[in-house]
PDB file of C-alpha atoms in Angstrom:
ATOM      1  CA  MET A   1     -25.919 -47.638  52.064  1.00 47.00           C
ATOM      2  CA  SER A   2     -22.754 -46.370  53.690  1.00 50.00           C
ATOM      3  CA  GLU A   3     -22.648 -44.247  56.169  1.00 58.00           C
ATOM      4  CA  SER A   4     -19.402 -43.405  55.424  1.00 67.00           C
ATOM      5  CA  PHE A   5     -17.934 -40.124  52.412  1.00 71.00           C
ATOM      6  CA  GLU A   6     -15.486 -41.005  50.467  1.00 83.00           C
ATOM      7  CA  PRO A   7     -13.641 -37.841  49.004  1.00 84.00           C
ATOM      8  CA  VAL A   8     -13.006 -40.014  45.453  1.00 85.00           C
ATOM      9  CA  GLN A   9     -15.859 -42.132  44.674  1.00 86.00           C
ATOM     10  CA  PRO A  10     -16.309 -45.346  41.610  1.00 86.00           C
ATOM     11  CA  LEU A  11     -20.091 -45.225  40.725  1.00 83.00           C
ATOM     12  CA  TYR A  12     -21.345 -47.683  38.986  1.00 84.00           C
ATOM     13  CA  ASP A  13     -24.400 -49.089  37.394  1.00 83.00           C
ATOM     14  CA  GLY A  14     -26.941 -52.444  38.922  1.00 83.00           C
ATOM     15  CA  ASN A  15     -25.008 -54.830  36.533  1.00 85.00           C
ATOM     16  CA  GLY A  16     -21.731 -53.700  38.157  1.00 86.00           C
ATOM     17  CA  ARG A  17     -20.167 -51.720  35.716  1.00 88.00           C
ATOM     18  CA  LEU A  18     -17.979 -48.329  36.188  1.00 87.00           C
ATOM     19  CA  LEU A  19     -20.385 -45.232  35.754  1.00 81.00           C
ATOM     20  CA  GLY A  20     -18.094 -42.501  36.298  1.00 83.00           C
ATOM     21  CA  ILE A  21     -15.881 -41.540  39.167  1.00 84.00           C
ATOM     22  CA  PHE A  22     -16.827 -39.021  41.820  1.00 82.00           C
ATOM     23  CA  ILE A  23     -14.996 -36.693  43.015  1.00 85.00           C
ATOM     24  CA  SER A  24     -15.671 -34.098  45.757  1.00 82.00           C
ATOM     25  CA  ALA A  25     -15.325 -30.349  45.435  1.00 81.00           C
ATOM     26  CA  PRO A  26     -12.686 -29.810  48.210  1.00 83.00           C
ATOM     27  CA  ILE A  27     -10.652 -32.665  45.630  1.00 82.00           C
ATOM     28  CA  TRP A  28     -11.694 -31.333  42.807  1.00 82.00           C
ATOM     29  CA  ASP A  29     -10.693 -27.529  43.788  1.00 81.00           C
ATOM     30  CA  GLN A  30      -6.601 -29.414  44.279  1.00 86.00           C
ATOM     31  CA  VAL A  31      -6.290 -30.961  40.733  1.00 84.00           C
ATOM     32  CA  ASP A  32      -8.932 -29.185  38.518  1.00 80.00           C
ATOM     33  CA  VAL A  33      -6.238 -27.599  36.792  1.00 82.00           C
ATOM     34  CA  GLN A  34      -3.746 -30.165  36.276  1.00 85.00           C
ATOM     35  CA  VAL A  35      -6.306 -32.721  35.348  1.00 82.00           C
ATOM     36  CA  LYS A  36      -8.943 -29.977  33.449  1.00 80.00           C
ATOM     37  CA  PRO A  37      -5.815 -30.323  30.588  1.00 81.00           C
ATOM     38  CA  ILE A  38      -6.246 -33.631  30.127  1.00 83.00           C
ATOM     39  CA  LEU A  39     -10.113 -33.986  30.089  1.00 79.00           C
ATOM     40  CA  GLU A  40      -9.884 -31.453  27.740  1.00 78.00           C
ATOM     41  CA  LYS A  41      -7.826 -33.357  25.078  1.00 79.00           C
ATOM     42  CA  ALA A  42      -9.932 -36.257  25.706  1.00 78.00           C
ATOM     43  CA  LEU A  43     -13.158 -34.526  25.311  1.00 75.00           C
ATOM     44  CA  GLY A  44     -12.011 -33.081  22.083  1.00 71.00           C
ATOM     45  CA  ASN A  45     -14.506 -30.144  20.853  1.00 57.00           C
ATOM     46  CA  GLN A  46     -16.850 -31.065  23.856  1.00 58.00           C
ATOM     47  CA  GLY A  47     -14.392 -29.201  26.396  1.00 55.00           C
ATOM     48  CA  VAL A  48     -14.849 -29.463  29.677  1.00 58.00           C
ATOM     49  CA  GLY A  49     -17.192 -26.681  31.263  1.00 57.00           C
ATOM     50  CA  SER A  50     -16.548 -24.497  28.314  1.00 50.00           C
ATOM     51  CA  ASP A  51     -19.936 -24.014  27.117  1.00 52.00           C
ATOM     52  CA  PRO A  52     -22.213 -23.498  30.162  1.00 53.00           C
ATOM     53  CA  LYS A  53     -26.790 -24.346  29.783  1.00 56.00           C
ATOM     54  CA  PRO A  54     -28.341 -22.140  28.995  1.00 59.00           C
ATOM     55  CA  LEU A  55     -30.256 -20.340  32.157  1.00 63.00           C
ATOM     56  CA  LYS A  56     -33.913 -22.247  32.213  1.00 83.00           C
ATOM     57  CA  GLU A  57     -35.671 -19.417  34.379  1.00 90.00           C
ATOM     58  CA  PRO A  58     -39.452 -19.354  34.785  1.00 93.00           C
ATOM     59  CA  MET A  59     -39.332 -15.817  32.692  1.00 92.00           C
ATOM     60  CA  GLU A  60     -43.250 -16.271  31.441  1.00 93.00           C
ATOM     61  CA  ASP A  61     -43.925 -16.315  34.812  1.00 93.00           C
ATOM     62  CA  TRP A  62     -41.831 -13.269  35.776  1.00 92.00           C
ATOM     63  CA  GLN A  63     -43.580 -11.563  32.310  1.00 92.00           C
ATOM     64  CA  ASN A  64     -47.073 -12.653  33.785  1.00 91.00           C
ATOM     65  CA  LEU A  65     -46.268 -11.117  37.091  1.00 89.00           C
ATOM     66  CA  LEU A  66     -45.682  -8.158  35.337  1.00 87.00           C
ATOM     67  CA  HIS A  67     -48.229  -8.269  32.955  1.00 88.00           C
ATOM     68  CA  PHE A  68     -50.686  -8.291  35.501  1.00 86.00           C
ATOM     69  CA  TRP A  69     -49.218  -6.303  38.176  1.00 81.00           C
ATOM     70  CA  ASP A  70     -51.287  -3.460  40.131  1.00 83.00           C
ATOM     71  CA  PHE A  71     -49.038  -2.438  42.545  1.00 82.00           C
ATOM     72  CA  LYS A  72     -48.710   1.260  44.424  1.00 84.00           C
ATOM     73  CA  TYR A  73     -45.592   0.923  43.347  1.00 87.00           C
ATOM     74  CA  PRO A  74     -43.101   0.637  40.623  1.00 88.00           C
ATOM     75  CA  VAL A  75     -41.529  -2.982  39.317  1.00 87.00           C
ATOM     76  CA  ASP A  76     -38.131  -3.235  41.323  1.00 90.00           C
ATOM     77  CA  THR A  77     -35.823  -5.180  39.645  1.00 93.00           C
ATOM     78  CA  SER A  78     -33.263  -4.842  42.321  1.00 96.00           C
ATOM     79  CA  VAL A  79     -31.988  -7.939  44.232  1.00 97.00           C
ATOM     80  CA  HIS A  80     -29.656  -7.671  47.067  1.00 97.00           C
ATOM     81  CA  CYS A  81     -27.736 -11.132  48.718  1.00 95.00           C
ATOM     82  CA  GLU A  82     -27.315 -10.354  52.431  1.00 95.00           C
ATOM     83  CA  HIS A  83     -25.347 -13.546  52.789  1.00 91.00           C
ATOM     84  CA  CYS A  84     -22.087 -12.910  50.341  1.00 93.00           C
ATOM     85  CA  GLY A  85     -23.937  -8.987  49.367  1.00 94.00           C
ATOM     86  CA  ASN A  86     -23.913  -9.806  45.349  1.00 95.00           C
ATOM     87  CA  SER A  87     -26.402  -6.831  44.967  1.00 96.00           C
ATOM     88  CA  THR A  88     -27.661  -5.985  41.223  1.00 96.00           C
ATOM     89  CA  GLU A  89     -29.885  -2.637  40.410  1.00 97.00           C
ATOM     90  CA  ASN A  90     -31.634  -5.231  37.115  1.00 96.00           C
ATOM     91  CA  TRP A  91     -30.774  -8.317  37.311  1.00 95.00           C
ATOM     92  CA  GLU A  92     -32.034  -9.409  33.650  1.00 93.00           C
ATOM     93  CA  THR A  93     -29.683  -7.058  32.325  1.00 93.00           C
ATOM     94  CA  ASP A  94     -26.717  -7.856  34.570  1.00 92.00           C
ATOM     95  CA  ASP A  95     -24.002  -9.955  31.708  1.00 89.00           C
ATOM     96  CA  PRO A  96     -23.243 -12.548  33.433  1.00 90.00           C
ATOM     97  CA  ARG A  97     -25.727 -12.503  35.215  1.00 90.00           C
ATOM     98  CA  LYS A  98     -25.586 -12.264  39.047  1.00 94.00           C
ATOM     99  CA  PHE A  99     -29.375 -13.732  39.830  1.00 95.00           C
ATOM    100  CA  ILE A 100     -31.493 -16.763  38.102  1.00 94.00           C
ATOM    101  CA  LEU A 101     -34.884 -16.362  38.497  1.00 95.00           C
ATOM    102  CA  LYS A 102     -36.330 -19.649  40.079  1.00 95.00           C
ATOM    103  CA  ALA A 103     -39.859 -19.392  40.590  1.00 95.00           C
ATOM    104  CA  ALA A 104     -41.978 -16.066  39.782  1.00 93.00           C
ATOM    105  CA  ASN A 105     -46.052 -16.285  40.200  1.00 92.00           C
ATOM    106  CA  LEU A 106     -49.248 -14.253  40.321  1.00 88.00           C
ATOM    107  CA  GLY A 107     -48.749 -13.979  44.041  1.00 88.00           C
ATOM    108  CA  GLY A 108     -46.005 -11.386  43.719  1.00 90.00           C
ATOM    109  CA  LEU A 109     -43.478 -14.003  44.682  1.00 93.00           C
ATOM    110  CA  ALA A 110     -39.909 -13.292  42.864  1.00 95.00           C
ATOM    111  CA  ALA A 111     -36.587 -15.826  44.104  1.00 96.00           C
ATOM    112  CA  PHE A 112     -33.875 -15.420  42.471  1.00 96.00           C
ATOM    113  CA  GLU A 113     -30.880 -17.591  43.411  1.00 95.00           C
ATOM    114  CA  CYS A 114     -27.952 -15.545  44.219  1.00 94.00           C
ATOM    115  CA  CYS A 115     -24.596 -16.947  41.872  1.00 92.00           C
ATOM    116  CA  GLN A 116     -21.466 -15.828  43.700  1.00 91.00           C
ATOM    117  CA  CYS A 117     -22.709 -18.138  46.825  1.00 92.00           C
ATOM    118  CA  GLN A 118     -26.060 -19.565  45.792  1.00 92.00           C
ATOM    119  CA  ALA A 119     -28.071 -18.698  48.212  1.00 95.00           C
ATOM    120  CA  ARG A 120     -31.757 -18.022  47.900  1.00 96.00           C
ATOM    121  CA  ILE A 121     -33.579 -14.295  48.190  1.00 97.00           C
ATOM    122  CA  THR A 122     -37.349 -14.454  47.742  1.00 96.00           C
ATOM    123  CA  LYS A 123     -39.354 -10.979  47.430  1.00 95.00           C
ATOM    124  CA  ARG A 124     -42.746 -11.140  48.516  1.00 94.00           C
ATOM    125  CA  HIS A 125     -44.906  -8.390  46.860  1.00 89.00           C
ATOM    126  CA  PHE A 126     -47.562  -7.106  49.028  1.00 89.00           C
ATOM    127  CA  LYS A 127     -49.726  -4.487  47.881  1.00 85.00           C
ATOM    128  CA  ASP A 128     -48.117  -2.061  49.847  1.00 87.00           C
ATOM    129  CA  HIS A 129     -44.852  -2.997  50.567  1.00 89.00           C
ATOM    130  CA  ILE A 130     -42.273  -5.907  49.737  1.00 91.00           C
ATOM    131  CA  ALA A 131     -40.742  -8.663  52.185  1.00 94.00           C
ATOM    132  CA  VAL A 132     -37.462  -9.417  50.837  1.00 95.00           C
ATOM    133  CA  GLU A 133     -35.281 -12.807  52.891  1.00 96.00           C
ATOM    134  CA  THR A 134     -32.498 -14.779  51.791  1.00 95.00           C
ATOM    135  CA  ASP A 135     -31.583 -17.812  53.011  1.00 94.00           C
ATOM    136  CA  PRO A 136     -28.184 -18.982  52.730  1.00 90.00           C
ATOM    137  CA  PRO A 137     -27.160 -21.728  50.748  1.00 87.00           C
ATOM    138  CA  ALA A 138     -28.159 -25.092  50.942  1.00 78.00           C
ATOM    139  CA  ASP A 139     -25.074 -26.920  52.080  1.00 69.00           C
ATOM    140  CA  SER A 140     -24.063 -24.227  54.301  1.00 57.00           C
TER     141      SER A 140
END
């Protein structure tokens, strides 16, 4: 595998057939306004990024946490990103979403991804307090 990174790379399958072209984010930021109309025309009704995939959140795990909640304080649905300052009083009701639930469990863990900067916010619920930590995005 090559050690160098090319901002525009052709991608091939095992038989040498061209599968597509990888365009790095910085290059895409420079060309997307010009390229999107061409892609939309070529793709017809499919569009380019027009229909985002539905969110896949572990809502059943969140509901289980709520159902078995026995802590001495009310459920806290607020989330705040220390990395970029994004904030909400109730992550479930935001439209569009500011935070995506990434994990929840009966042990009191609830982890979110910030939709603005992709930082990870982890809330660990203990019997008498909540410990919150923000991890910066993976690429920073």
